[in-house]
Amino acid sequence: MPYLGSEETVKELKRALSNPNVQSDRLRYRNVILRVIRFMTQGLDMAPLFMEMVKASATVDIVQKKLVYLFMCSYATLKPDLALLAINTLLKDCADPNPMVRGLALRNMCNLRMPGISEYIQQPILSGLRDKASYVRRAAVLGCAKMQNLQPNAEIDGAVVNELYGLLRDQDPVVMVNCLRALEEILKKEGGVVINKPIAHHLLNRMKDLDVWGQSEVLTFLLRYRPRCHSELFDILNLLDSFLGSSHSGVVAATTRLFLSLGSALPAVQSGALERARGPLLAACNAQSRELRFVALCHVQQVLRSLPGHFGAHYKKFFCSYSEPNYIKFRKMEILVELVNDENVGTVLEELRGYCTDVSPELAQAAIFAIGRVGQTYSEKCLSILTGLLELKQEQITSAVVQTFRDLVWLCPQCSESVCASIAGCEEHIQDSEGKQALVWLLGVHGEQIPGSPYVLEEFIDALKTEQSPAVKLELLTATVRLFLSRPAETQDMLGRLLTFCIEEECDMSVRDRALFCYRLLQCGVEEARRVLGGPKSDPSLGVIAGRPEEPINSWAGDFNTLAPVYSREDWAALTATTGGSPSLIPLVTGGAAQADLGSAEEAEAAGSAAAAAAPAAPSPPGPSEELCLVSGPPLSPELFERRWLALEPSRRVSLDWPGGDCLPETLQAALQLVNIQALALSRPHARPWKAYLYAHSLGTVVLAELLRDTDAGGLQVTLKQDPEREEALSSFLTVLKTVMQTLGNSSASLSSHD
């Protein structure tokens, strides 16, 4: 916002710039220009001084030229007609004997965002590409990319591309890296710059001449090259080995990603690279920059998916500091949970207990939930800590502990007795809906073990008119009916009052429908109600599914040193799909699709590079196809699912092995949801034929599935439909579905053997 009196200031500066006495004194003239720049940065409109500033560019003073060029670039879009008057001065400076003046003029001429500038800058850029001074060549190479950016729909100039390919062998390392970036921008629609064997070997030999930023760029581009034999592969790895010990985290991350990519068929090479990168990753986790710390922690989590014990000896590095922001503390607690073992479980739990009393309610609850996840393996130690936290009688702590108790009871049946003895009196310190739902569920499912459970539920029923959460009311209906089946004498009266209120006075239709369902179910008889609502009180098999198995390194190697670990692969894929993300950040497909245009691109390069023409690159060996994953997407209503199912033709029919026995619908549905497969409808466990309808999203396509089981001895018939068609998505869906079925079968067999 311009300051008061800006018009007078502009007039004063205009008089000073036009004063011959000021112009003759170089120091006074520069100080006036400095005042103009200062006022410009403070928000005053200095556009009326454009002509005077253009005249000031005709000087041999480099500092004054920089200031004037900064002013011209800032106001060129506002004064395009007047900016054309400065073109002659800039063109004259592009031919100045001083290389600093030539490079400065060329760089600022390319920065003038105004119509018709392309015809003026083309010839100076071509001349700058052949300039003797490296500074001018640096500016000219970047100018090629800017010129293409000014005319995105114009045809690519083959002469410029050939010139840039030739400059990849420039003596100046900065010019070489700038050429890579310029070619990547110019050839973006054609797939980017082509890296063949001569270029790759040249870049590798020049690595030591580059600064850390140039090394990171070159290592990213080398991901596109695939060695032809193992001998060449190990030569490249030996050349890059020293960069794994670099002091710059970006270079280490880029080198590690290249090792993981080149060693996709050599697990020992990948493990060795991650072993070497462990130290720099730990150092980055304690860096001064918070953003760098967070990104490093995300990459540590990624490594732990394949190597769970990789950072086990350094678990204390992930203890939270008081001054750290919450988003870093959350990530560190997640890592600590994954690093827990028999040796450090006591120390880690003590550390997590200290976070439970943090001043931030969100952080305190996250620490309690982390203790609960550890409790799935070390239940006794965690139960004692959680029970002690209840004595604090703080609202957010009590709510989180009760929610953790609910999950522990479901996954670890041996905890039921201790939990039931601990939750007495908790209802007085819970105000949020999530905590109320957890407490009500415990009272309904395990009410026979809790002496005062009917009276606690009665307090919730008496306060029903003031309850705002429909989810709490739904849980209260189910819990009260369940408790009625085990303790009818104490529950009958309050159940009647609850059903009467929900049917006659409740405004929420979902609550009213649930109440009508419970009422009609009880009319069918107690035994029928017990058969419907008296399901299992725990399901330990879910602990087997929830415990994430070790993943192969290749499943995430392409995401290393990108933003995928920060956003998650699904969100980053969606983000780059909508924004057309930078090719240097998006993992490239190494299969046949990525090599389809290799020959034509190399022919274009060979026209401008004698070395490339002498040794044309051979097609790279086929690599693994791009891994697709199932992602969470918008839910499908039953009506929309039915319309799509009837309109589509079957894409594939396969037969899968049934895990054995009758799988509980809750168990199957929970297992599928863990892998982002949504179950729309399932038959009862003993029904024949048994059917289930599923759907999932996978990077822009929707997969619909029907599961059919006719007989007890028969397998599972799977019919798949898809919109739109994408073969890789079908294969990904089937792979995930097979894994879930096998896991359910193994856990069922394990539980049967224990029984």
PDB file of N, CA, C and O in Angstrom, residues 52 100 133 143 160 174 197 223 349 381 390 399 443 565 588 590 595:
ATOM      1  N   GLU A  52      13.285   7.844 -16.789  1.00  0.00           N
ATOM      2  CA  GLU A  52      14.527   8.306 -16.166  1.00  0.00           C
ATOM      3  C   GLU A  52      15.427   7.133 -15.783  1.00  0.00           C
ATOM      4  O   GLU A  52      16.660   7.218 -15.894  1.00  0.00           O
ATOM      5  N   MET A 100      30.709  -9.551 -17.587  1.00  0.00           N
ATOM      6  CA  MET A 100      29.711  -9.348 -16.539  1.00  0.00           C
ATOM      7  C   MET A 100      28.535  -8.531 -17.068  1.00  0.00           C
ATOM      8  O   MET A 100      27.371  -8.827 -16.770  1.00  0.00           O
ATOM      9  N   ALA A 133      32.876 -16.439 -22.339  1.00  0.00           N
ATOM     10  CA  ALA A 133      32.770 -16.322 -20.879  1.00  0.00           C
ATOM     11  C   ALA A 133      31.709 -17.294 -20.356  1.00  0.00           C
ATOM     12  O   ALA A 133      30.591 -17.353 -20.874  1.00  0.00           O
ATOM     13  N   GLY A 143      18.285 -18.865 -20.438  1.00  0.00           N
ATOM     14  CA  GLY A 143      17.436 -18.063 -21.309  1.00  0.00           C
ATOM     15  C   GLY A 143      16.701 -18.908 -22.337  1.00  0.00           C
ATOM     16  O   GLY A 143      15.580 -18.565 -22.740  1.00  0.00           O
ATOM     17  N   VAL A 160      18.450 -25.097 -31.311  1.00  0.00           N
ATOM     18  CA  VAL A 160      18.709 -24.779 -29.903  1.00  0.00           C
ATOM     19  C   VAL A 160      18.915 -26.056 -29.096  1.00  0.00           C
ATOM     20  O   VAL A 160      19.824 -26.152 -28.254  1.00  0.00           O
ATOM     21  N   VAL A 174      28.693 -25.581 -14.065  1.00  0.00           N
ATOM     22  CA  VAL A 174      27.386 -24.945 -13.905  1.00  0.00           C
ATOM     23  C   VAL A 174      26.653 -24.878 -15.238  1.00  0.00           C
ATOM     24  O   VAL A 174      25.429 -25.070 -15.309  1.00  0.00           O
ATOM     25  N   LYS A 197      24.326 -43.740 -22.852  1.00  0.00           N
ATOM     26  CA  LYS A 197      25.582 -44.186 -22.231  1.00  0.00           C
ATOM     27  C   LYS A 197      26.678 -43.125 -22.276  1.00  0.00           C
ATOM     28  O   LYS A 197      27.307 -42.846 -21.241  1.00  0.00           O
ATOM     29  N   LEU A 223      18.968 -41.324 -12.925  1.00  0.00           N
ATOM     30  CA  LEU A 223      17.964 -42.371 -12.705  1.00  0.00           C
ATOM     31  C   LEU A 223      17.392 -42.892 -14.020  1.00  0.00           C
ATOM     32  O   LEU A 223      16.850 -44.000 -14.068  1.00  0.00           O
ATOM     33  N   LEU A 349       8.552 -46.812  26.786  1.00  0.00           N
ATOM     34  CA  LEU A 349       7.273 -46.564  27.451  1.00  0.00           C
ATOM     35  C   LEU A 349       7.386 -45.446  28.483  1.00  0.00           C
ATOM     36  O   LEU A 349       6.464 -44.636  28.648  1.00  0.00           O
ATOM     37  N   LYS A 381       2.722 -54.300  30.590  1.00  0.00           N
ATOM     38  CA  LYS A 381       3.446 -53.076  30.924  1.00  0.00           C
ATOM     39  C   LYS A 381       2.640 -51.834  30.540  1.00  0.00           C
ATOM     40  O   LYS A 381       2.631 -50.831  31.263  1.00  0.00           O
ATOM     41  N   LEU A 390      -5.227 -42.764  34.412  1.00  0.00           N
ATOM     42  CA  LEU A 390      -6.614 -42.481  34.791  1.00  0.00           C
ATOM     43  C   LEU A 390      -6.701 -41.742  36.116  1.00  0.00           C
ATOM     44  O   LEU A 390      -7.664 -41.010  36.363  1.00  0.00           O
ATOM     45  N   SER A 399     -10.237 -39.631  28.193  1.00  0.00           N
ATOM     46  CA  SER A 399     -10.884 -40.005  26.935  1.00  0.00           C
ATOM     47  C   SER A 399      -9.959 -40.854  26.068  1.00  0.00           C
ATOM     48  O   SER A 399     -10.371 -41.884  25.524  1.00  0.00           O
ATOM     49  N   LEU A 443     -19.043 -50.795  28.073  1.00  0.00           N
ATOM     50  CA  LEU A 443     -20.112 -51.133  29.013  1.00  0.00           C
ATOM     51  C   LEU A 443     -21.115 -52.096  28.395  1.00  0.00           C
ATOM     52  O   LEU A 443     -21.694 -52.940  29.093  1.00  0.00           O
ATOM     53  N   PRO A 565       7.002 -39.662   0.498  1.00  0.00           N
ATOM     54  CA  PRO A 565       6.963 -40.043   1.921  1.00  0.00           C
ATOM     55  C   PRO A 565       6.324 -38.979   2.811  1.00  0.00           C
ATOM     56  O   PRO A 565       5.814 -39.298   3.886  1.00  0.00           O
ATOM     57  N   LEU A 588      10.187 -42.303 -12.325  1.00  0.00           N
ATOM     58  CA  LEU A 588       9.978 -42.656 -13.714  1.00  0.00           C
ATOM     59  C   LEU A 588       9.705 -44.134 -13.865  1.00  0.00           C
ATOM     60  O   LEU A 588      10.224 -44.960 -13.130  1.00  0.00           O
ATOM     61  N   THR A 590      10.347 -47.557 -15.454  1.00  0.00           N
ATOM     62  CA  THR A 590      11.557 -48.116 -16.037  1.00  0.00           C
ATOM     63  C   THR A 590      11.256 -49.245 -16.993  1.00  0.00           C
ATOM     64  O   THR A 590      12.152 -49.931 -17.446  1.00  0.00           O
ATOM     65  N   GLN A 595      10.762 -46.474 -22.379  1.00  0.00           N
ATOM     66  CA  GLN A 595      11.797 -46.567 -23.393  1.00  0.00           C
ATOM     67  C   GLN A 595      11.234 -46.463 -24.798  1.00  0.00           C
ATOM     68  O   GLN A 595      11.951 -46.621 -25.771  1.00  0.00           O
TER      69      GLN A 595
END
